[in-house]
Tab-separated table of C-alpha atoms in Angstrom:
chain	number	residue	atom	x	y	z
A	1	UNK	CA	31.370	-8.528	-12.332
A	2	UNK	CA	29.691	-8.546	-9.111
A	3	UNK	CA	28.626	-11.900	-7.047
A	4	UNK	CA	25.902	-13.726	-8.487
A	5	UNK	CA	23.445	-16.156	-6.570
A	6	UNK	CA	21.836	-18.642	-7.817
A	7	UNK	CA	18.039	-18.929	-6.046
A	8	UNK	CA	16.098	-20.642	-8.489
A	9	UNK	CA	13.811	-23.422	-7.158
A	10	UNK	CA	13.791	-21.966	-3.905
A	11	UNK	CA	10.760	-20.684	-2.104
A	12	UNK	CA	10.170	-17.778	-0.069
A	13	UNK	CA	11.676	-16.785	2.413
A	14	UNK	CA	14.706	-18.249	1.090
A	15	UNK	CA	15.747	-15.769	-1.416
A	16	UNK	CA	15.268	-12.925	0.974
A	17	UNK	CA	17.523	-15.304	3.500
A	18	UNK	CA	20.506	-15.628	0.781
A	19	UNK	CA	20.019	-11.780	-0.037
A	20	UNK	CA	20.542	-11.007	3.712
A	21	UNK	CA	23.491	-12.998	4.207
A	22	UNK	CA	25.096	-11.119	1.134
A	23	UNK	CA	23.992	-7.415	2.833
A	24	UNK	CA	25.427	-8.677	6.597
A	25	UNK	CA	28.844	-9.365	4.922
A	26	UNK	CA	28.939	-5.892	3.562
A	27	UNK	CA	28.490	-7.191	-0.130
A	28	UNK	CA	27.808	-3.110	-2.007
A	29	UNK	CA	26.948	-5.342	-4.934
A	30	UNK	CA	25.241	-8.716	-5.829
A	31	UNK	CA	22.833	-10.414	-8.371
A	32	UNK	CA	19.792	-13.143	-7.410
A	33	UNK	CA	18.698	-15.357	-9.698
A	34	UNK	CA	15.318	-16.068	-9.197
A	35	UNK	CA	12.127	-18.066	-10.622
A	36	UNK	CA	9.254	-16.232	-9.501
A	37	UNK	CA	7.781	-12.690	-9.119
A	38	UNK	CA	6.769	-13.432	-5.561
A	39	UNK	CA	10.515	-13.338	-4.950
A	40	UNK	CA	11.041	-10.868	-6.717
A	41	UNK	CA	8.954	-8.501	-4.401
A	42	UNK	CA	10.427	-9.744	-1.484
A	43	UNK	CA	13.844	-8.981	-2.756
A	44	UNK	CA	12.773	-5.684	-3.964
A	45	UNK	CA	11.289	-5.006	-0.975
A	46	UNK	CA	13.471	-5.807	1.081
A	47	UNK	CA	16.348	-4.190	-0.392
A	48	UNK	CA	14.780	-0.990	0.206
A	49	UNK	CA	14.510	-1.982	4.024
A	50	UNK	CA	18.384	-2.230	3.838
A	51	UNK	CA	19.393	1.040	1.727
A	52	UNK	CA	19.693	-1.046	-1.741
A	53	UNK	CA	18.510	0.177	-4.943
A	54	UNK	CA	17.097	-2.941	-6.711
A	55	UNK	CA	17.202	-3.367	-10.627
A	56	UNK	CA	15.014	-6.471	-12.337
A	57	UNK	CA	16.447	-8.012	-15.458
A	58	UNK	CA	14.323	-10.774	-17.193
A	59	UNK	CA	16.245	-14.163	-18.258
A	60	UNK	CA	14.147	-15.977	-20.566
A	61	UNK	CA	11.779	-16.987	-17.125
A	62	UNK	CA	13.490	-16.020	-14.700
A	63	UNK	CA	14.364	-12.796	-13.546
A	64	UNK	CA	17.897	-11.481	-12.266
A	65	UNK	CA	17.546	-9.100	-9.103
A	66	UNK	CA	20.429	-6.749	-8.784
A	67	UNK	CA	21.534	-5.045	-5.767
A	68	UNK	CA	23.355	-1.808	-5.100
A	69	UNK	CA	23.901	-0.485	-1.799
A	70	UNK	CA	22.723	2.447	-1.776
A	71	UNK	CA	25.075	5.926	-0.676
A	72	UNK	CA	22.777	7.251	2.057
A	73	UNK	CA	23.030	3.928	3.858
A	74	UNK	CA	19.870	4.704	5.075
A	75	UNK	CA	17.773	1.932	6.926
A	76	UNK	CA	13.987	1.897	6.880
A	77	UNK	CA	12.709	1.253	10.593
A	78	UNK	CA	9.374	0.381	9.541
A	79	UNK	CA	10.891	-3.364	8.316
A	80	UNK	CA	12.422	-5.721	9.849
A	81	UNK	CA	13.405	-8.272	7.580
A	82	UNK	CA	14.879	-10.534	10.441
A	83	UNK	CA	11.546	-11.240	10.987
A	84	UNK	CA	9.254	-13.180	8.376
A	85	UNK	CA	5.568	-14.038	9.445
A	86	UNK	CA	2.927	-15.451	8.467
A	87	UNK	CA	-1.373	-14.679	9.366
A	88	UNK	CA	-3.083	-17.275	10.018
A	89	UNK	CA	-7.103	-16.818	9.301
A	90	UNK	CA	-8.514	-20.246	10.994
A	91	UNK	CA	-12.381	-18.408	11.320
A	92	UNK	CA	-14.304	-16.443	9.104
A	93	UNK	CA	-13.257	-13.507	10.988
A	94	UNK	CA	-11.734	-12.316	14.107
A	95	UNK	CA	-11.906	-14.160	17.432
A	96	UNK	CA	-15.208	-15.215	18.807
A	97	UNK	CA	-17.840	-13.319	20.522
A	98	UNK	CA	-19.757	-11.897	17.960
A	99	UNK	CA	-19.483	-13.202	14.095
A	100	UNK	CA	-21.013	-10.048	12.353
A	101	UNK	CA	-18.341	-8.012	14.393
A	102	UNK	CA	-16.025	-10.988	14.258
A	103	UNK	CA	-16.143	-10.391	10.354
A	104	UNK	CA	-16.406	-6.977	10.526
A	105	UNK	CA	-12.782	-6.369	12.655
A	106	UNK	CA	-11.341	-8.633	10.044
A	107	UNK	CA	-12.204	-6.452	6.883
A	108	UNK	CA	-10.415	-3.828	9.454
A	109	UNK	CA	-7.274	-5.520	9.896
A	110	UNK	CA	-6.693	-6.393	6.494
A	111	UNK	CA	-7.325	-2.639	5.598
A	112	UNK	CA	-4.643	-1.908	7.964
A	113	UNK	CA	-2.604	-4.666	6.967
A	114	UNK	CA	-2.629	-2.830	3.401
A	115	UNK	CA	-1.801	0.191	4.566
A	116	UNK	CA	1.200	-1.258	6.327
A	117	UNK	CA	4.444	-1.645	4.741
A	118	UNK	CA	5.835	-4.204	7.331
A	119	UNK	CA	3.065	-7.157	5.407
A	120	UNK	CA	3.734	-10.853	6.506
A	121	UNK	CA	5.195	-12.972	4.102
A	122	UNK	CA	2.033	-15.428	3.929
A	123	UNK	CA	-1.556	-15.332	4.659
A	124	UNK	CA	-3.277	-18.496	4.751
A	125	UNK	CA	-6.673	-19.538	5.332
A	126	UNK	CA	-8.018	-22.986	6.345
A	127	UNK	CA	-12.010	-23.732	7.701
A	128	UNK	CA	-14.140	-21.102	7.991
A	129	UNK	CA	-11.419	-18.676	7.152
A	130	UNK	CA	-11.809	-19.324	3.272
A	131	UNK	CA	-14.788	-17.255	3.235
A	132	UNK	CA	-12.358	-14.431	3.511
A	133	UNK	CA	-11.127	-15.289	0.074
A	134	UNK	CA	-14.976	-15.987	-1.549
A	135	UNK	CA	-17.536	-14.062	0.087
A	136	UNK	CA	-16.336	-10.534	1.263
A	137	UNK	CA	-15.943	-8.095	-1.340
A	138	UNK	CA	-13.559	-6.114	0.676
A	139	UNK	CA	-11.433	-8.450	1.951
A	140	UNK	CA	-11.114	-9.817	-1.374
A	141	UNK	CA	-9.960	-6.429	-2.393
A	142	UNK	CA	-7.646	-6.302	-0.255
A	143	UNK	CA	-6.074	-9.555	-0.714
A	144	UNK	CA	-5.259	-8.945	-4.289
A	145	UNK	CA	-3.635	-5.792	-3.044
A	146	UNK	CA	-1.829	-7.805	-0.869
A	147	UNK	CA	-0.497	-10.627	-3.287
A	148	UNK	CA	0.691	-7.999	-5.752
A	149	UNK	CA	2.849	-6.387	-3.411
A	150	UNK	CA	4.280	-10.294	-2.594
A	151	UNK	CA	2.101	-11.706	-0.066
A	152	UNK	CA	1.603	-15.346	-0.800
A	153	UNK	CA	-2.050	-16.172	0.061
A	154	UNK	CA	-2.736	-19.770	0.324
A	155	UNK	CA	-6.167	-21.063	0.549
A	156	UNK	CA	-7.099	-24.705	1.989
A	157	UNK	CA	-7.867	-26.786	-0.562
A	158	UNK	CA	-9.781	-29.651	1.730
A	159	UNK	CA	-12.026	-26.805	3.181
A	160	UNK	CA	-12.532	-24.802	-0.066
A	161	UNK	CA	-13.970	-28.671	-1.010
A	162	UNK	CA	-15.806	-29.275	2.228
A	163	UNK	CA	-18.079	-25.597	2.042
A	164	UNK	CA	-18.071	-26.272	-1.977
A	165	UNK	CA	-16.680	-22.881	-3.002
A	166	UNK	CA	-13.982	-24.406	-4.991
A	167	UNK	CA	-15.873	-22.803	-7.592
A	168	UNK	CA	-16.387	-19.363	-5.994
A	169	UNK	CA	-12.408	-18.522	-4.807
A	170	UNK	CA	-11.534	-14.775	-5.665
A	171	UNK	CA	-8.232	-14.551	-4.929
A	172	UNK	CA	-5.574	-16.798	-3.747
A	173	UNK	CA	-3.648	-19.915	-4.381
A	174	UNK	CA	-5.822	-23.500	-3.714
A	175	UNK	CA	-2.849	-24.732	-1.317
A	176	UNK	CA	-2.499	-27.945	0.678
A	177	UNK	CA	-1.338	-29.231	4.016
A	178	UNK	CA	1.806	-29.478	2.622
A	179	UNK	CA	2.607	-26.411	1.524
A	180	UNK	CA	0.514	-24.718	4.341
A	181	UNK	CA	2.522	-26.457	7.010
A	182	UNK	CA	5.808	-25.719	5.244
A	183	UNK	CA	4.910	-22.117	5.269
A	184	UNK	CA	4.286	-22.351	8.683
A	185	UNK	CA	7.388	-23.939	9.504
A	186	UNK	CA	9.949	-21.356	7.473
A	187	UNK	CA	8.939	-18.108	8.917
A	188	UNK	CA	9.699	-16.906	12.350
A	189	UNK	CA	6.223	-16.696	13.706
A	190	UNK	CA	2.827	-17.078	12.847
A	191	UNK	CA	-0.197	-14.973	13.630
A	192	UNK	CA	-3.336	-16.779	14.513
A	193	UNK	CA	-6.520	-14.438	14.244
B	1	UNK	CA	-13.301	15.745	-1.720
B	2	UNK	CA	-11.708	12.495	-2.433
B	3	UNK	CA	-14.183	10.252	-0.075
B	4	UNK	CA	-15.489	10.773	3.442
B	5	UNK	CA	-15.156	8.827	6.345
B	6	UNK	CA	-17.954	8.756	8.972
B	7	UNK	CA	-17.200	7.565	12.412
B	8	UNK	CA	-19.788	6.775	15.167
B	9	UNK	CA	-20.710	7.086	18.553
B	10	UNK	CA	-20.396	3.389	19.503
B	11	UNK	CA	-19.835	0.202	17.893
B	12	UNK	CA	-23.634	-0.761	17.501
B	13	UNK	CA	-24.138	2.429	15.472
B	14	UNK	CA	-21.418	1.866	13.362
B	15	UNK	CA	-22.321	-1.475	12.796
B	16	UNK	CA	-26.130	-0.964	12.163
B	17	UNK	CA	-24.840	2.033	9.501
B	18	UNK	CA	-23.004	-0.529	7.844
B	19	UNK	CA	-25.607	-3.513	7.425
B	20	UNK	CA	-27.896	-0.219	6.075
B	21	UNK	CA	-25.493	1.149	4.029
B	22	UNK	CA	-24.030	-1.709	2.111
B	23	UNK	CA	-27.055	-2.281	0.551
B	24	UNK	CA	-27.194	0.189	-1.835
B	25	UNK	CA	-23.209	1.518	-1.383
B	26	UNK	CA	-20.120	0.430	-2.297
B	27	UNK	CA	-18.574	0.965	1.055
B	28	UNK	CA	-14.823	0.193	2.773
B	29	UNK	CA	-14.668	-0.675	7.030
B	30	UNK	CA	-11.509	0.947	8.337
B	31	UNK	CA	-10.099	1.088	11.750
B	32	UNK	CA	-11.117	4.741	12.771
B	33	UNK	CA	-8.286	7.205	11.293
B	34	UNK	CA	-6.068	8.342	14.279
B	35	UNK	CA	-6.535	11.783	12.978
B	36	UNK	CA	-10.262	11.537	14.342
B	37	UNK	CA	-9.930	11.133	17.732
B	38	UNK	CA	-13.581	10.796	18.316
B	39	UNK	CA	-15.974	7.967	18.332
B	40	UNK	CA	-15.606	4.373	18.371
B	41	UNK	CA	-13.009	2.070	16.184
B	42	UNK	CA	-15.106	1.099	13.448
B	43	UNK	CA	-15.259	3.565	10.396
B	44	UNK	CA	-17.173	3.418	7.075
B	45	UNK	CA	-15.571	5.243	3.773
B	46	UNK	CA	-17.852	6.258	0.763
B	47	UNK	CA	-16.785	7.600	-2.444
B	48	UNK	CA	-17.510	11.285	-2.719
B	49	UNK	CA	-20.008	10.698	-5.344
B	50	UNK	CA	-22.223	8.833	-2.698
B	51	UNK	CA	-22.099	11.508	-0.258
B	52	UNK	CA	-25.878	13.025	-0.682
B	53	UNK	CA	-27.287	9.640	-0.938
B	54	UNK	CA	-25.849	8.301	1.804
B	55	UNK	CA	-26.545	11.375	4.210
B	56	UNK	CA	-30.224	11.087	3.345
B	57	UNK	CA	-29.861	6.947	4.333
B	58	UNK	CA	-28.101	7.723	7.658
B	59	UNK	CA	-31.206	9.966	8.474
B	60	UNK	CA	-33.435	7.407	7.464
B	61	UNK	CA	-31.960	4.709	9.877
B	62	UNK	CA	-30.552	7.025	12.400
B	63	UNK	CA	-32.981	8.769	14.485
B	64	UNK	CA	-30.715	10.770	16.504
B	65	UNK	CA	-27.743	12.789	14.074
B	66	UNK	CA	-25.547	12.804	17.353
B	67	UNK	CA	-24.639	9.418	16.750
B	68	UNK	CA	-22.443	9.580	13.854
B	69	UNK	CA	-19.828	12.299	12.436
B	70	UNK	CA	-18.805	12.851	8.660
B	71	UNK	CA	-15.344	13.924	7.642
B	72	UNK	CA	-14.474	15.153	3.677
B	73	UNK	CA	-10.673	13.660	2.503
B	74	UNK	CA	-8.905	16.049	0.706
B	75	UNK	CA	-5.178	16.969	0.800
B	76	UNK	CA	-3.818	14.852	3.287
B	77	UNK	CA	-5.947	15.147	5.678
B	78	UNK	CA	-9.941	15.154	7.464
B	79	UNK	CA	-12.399	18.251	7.692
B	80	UNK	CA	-15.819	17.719	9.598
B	81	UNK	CA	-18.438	18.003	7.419
């Protein structure tokens, strides 16, 4: 029977934290127990950033994540799991300057962002930057792509409230302060567009 | 061909193309792929089905047809149209 870990009730990134302490010791085979898909995905994906084949087994609600070190032993570059981040979108699009091409380079980055397979571990949006989540058809598209493959995207809340588009949100979580600031505080950095 | 991609000649273009063409077309902004070196970093994909309409709307708001470049998706990779 091979090591099992018990991560339920923990958020992200700390699943992906107790799976990498497991990999660094060598460990060619261990279970996670886990609560949530958005775990899930970040164990799944990153056990293929560190040469493990990944097998999901439901438990009632939870879901067991087994890992098998895979033969080749061979690493994905693209990933760096070392490394969790988070995108901050604080505007209703990029920088300032312009705000049709300000809105226009953000649609951009989140198309590249999808076709990326390094994505951050949260996006979240506070002020003007929960438009992203209402108004723009594309972006919106590409935020569900996003969440599926285990982005968590937290939306303000307080500013959702403030523009009155509580109504009108696409995609996303309706987050607080708390959770926002927590987010912000467990991964290594945080991108501010 | 699976969609085109039309680049432009600079970023006003591109982004005049764009307030045009999403009117009427379900369009995607991309960075410019790196497989077409030319024109500037802004990028507009159509679905293949579009491609008629939209050429006749570029010439509509477009005076000049120098300004803009059209690429078919197929296989992997870009053909100018």
């Amino acid at each position: 029977m091979s090591r099992q870990i018990d991560a339920r009730g923990k958020s992200c990134p700390i699943p992906v934290v107790m799976a990498k302490k497991e990999t660094d010791q060598g460990e060619k085979q261990f279970s996670i127990l886990v609560d949530n898909k958005t775990a899930v995905e970040n164990l799944k994906r990153f056990a293929k950033s560190r040469g493990y084949e990944s097998e999901i087994t439901e438990a009632g609600a939870d879901f067991l994540v087994t890992m098998t070190d895979a033969e080749s032993g061979e690493e994905c570059s693209l990933m760096d799991y070392d490394k969790s981040w988070a995108v901050l979108i604080g505007r209703d699009g990029i920088g300032e300057g312009d705000p049709v091409l300000g809105a226009t380079l953000l649609k951009m980055y989140l198309y590249t962002l999808c076709q990326s397979d390094a994505l951050p571990n949260y996006i979240l949006m506070m002020n003007g930057g929960v438009r992203t989540a209402v108004e723009h058809e594309q972006s919106v598209e590409h935020l569900k792509d996003l969440e599926t493959r285990g982005v968590s995207v937290l939306v303000c809340g307080t500013c959702l409230n403030y523009f009155g588009l509580e109504k009108d949100l696409k995609t996303g979580t309706v987050s607080n302060m708390y959770d926002i600031a927590t987010a912000m505080s467990s991964v290594d950095k945080v991108v501010t567009l | 061909m699976e969609w085109y991609v039309i680049s432009f000649i600079n970023t006003h273009t591109a982004m005049t193309a764009q307030k045009h063409l999403k009117e009427t077309f379900e369009i995607v902004i991309l960075p410019t792929p790196r497989e077409l070196s030319q024109g500037c970093g802004i990028a507009i994909r159509i679905r293949s089905e579009d491609y008629p309409a939209v050429t006749e709307r570029l010439k509509e708001v477009s005076s000049d047809q120098q300004t803009y470049g059209i690429y078919g998706f197929s296989n992997g990779s870009y053909t100018k149209v």
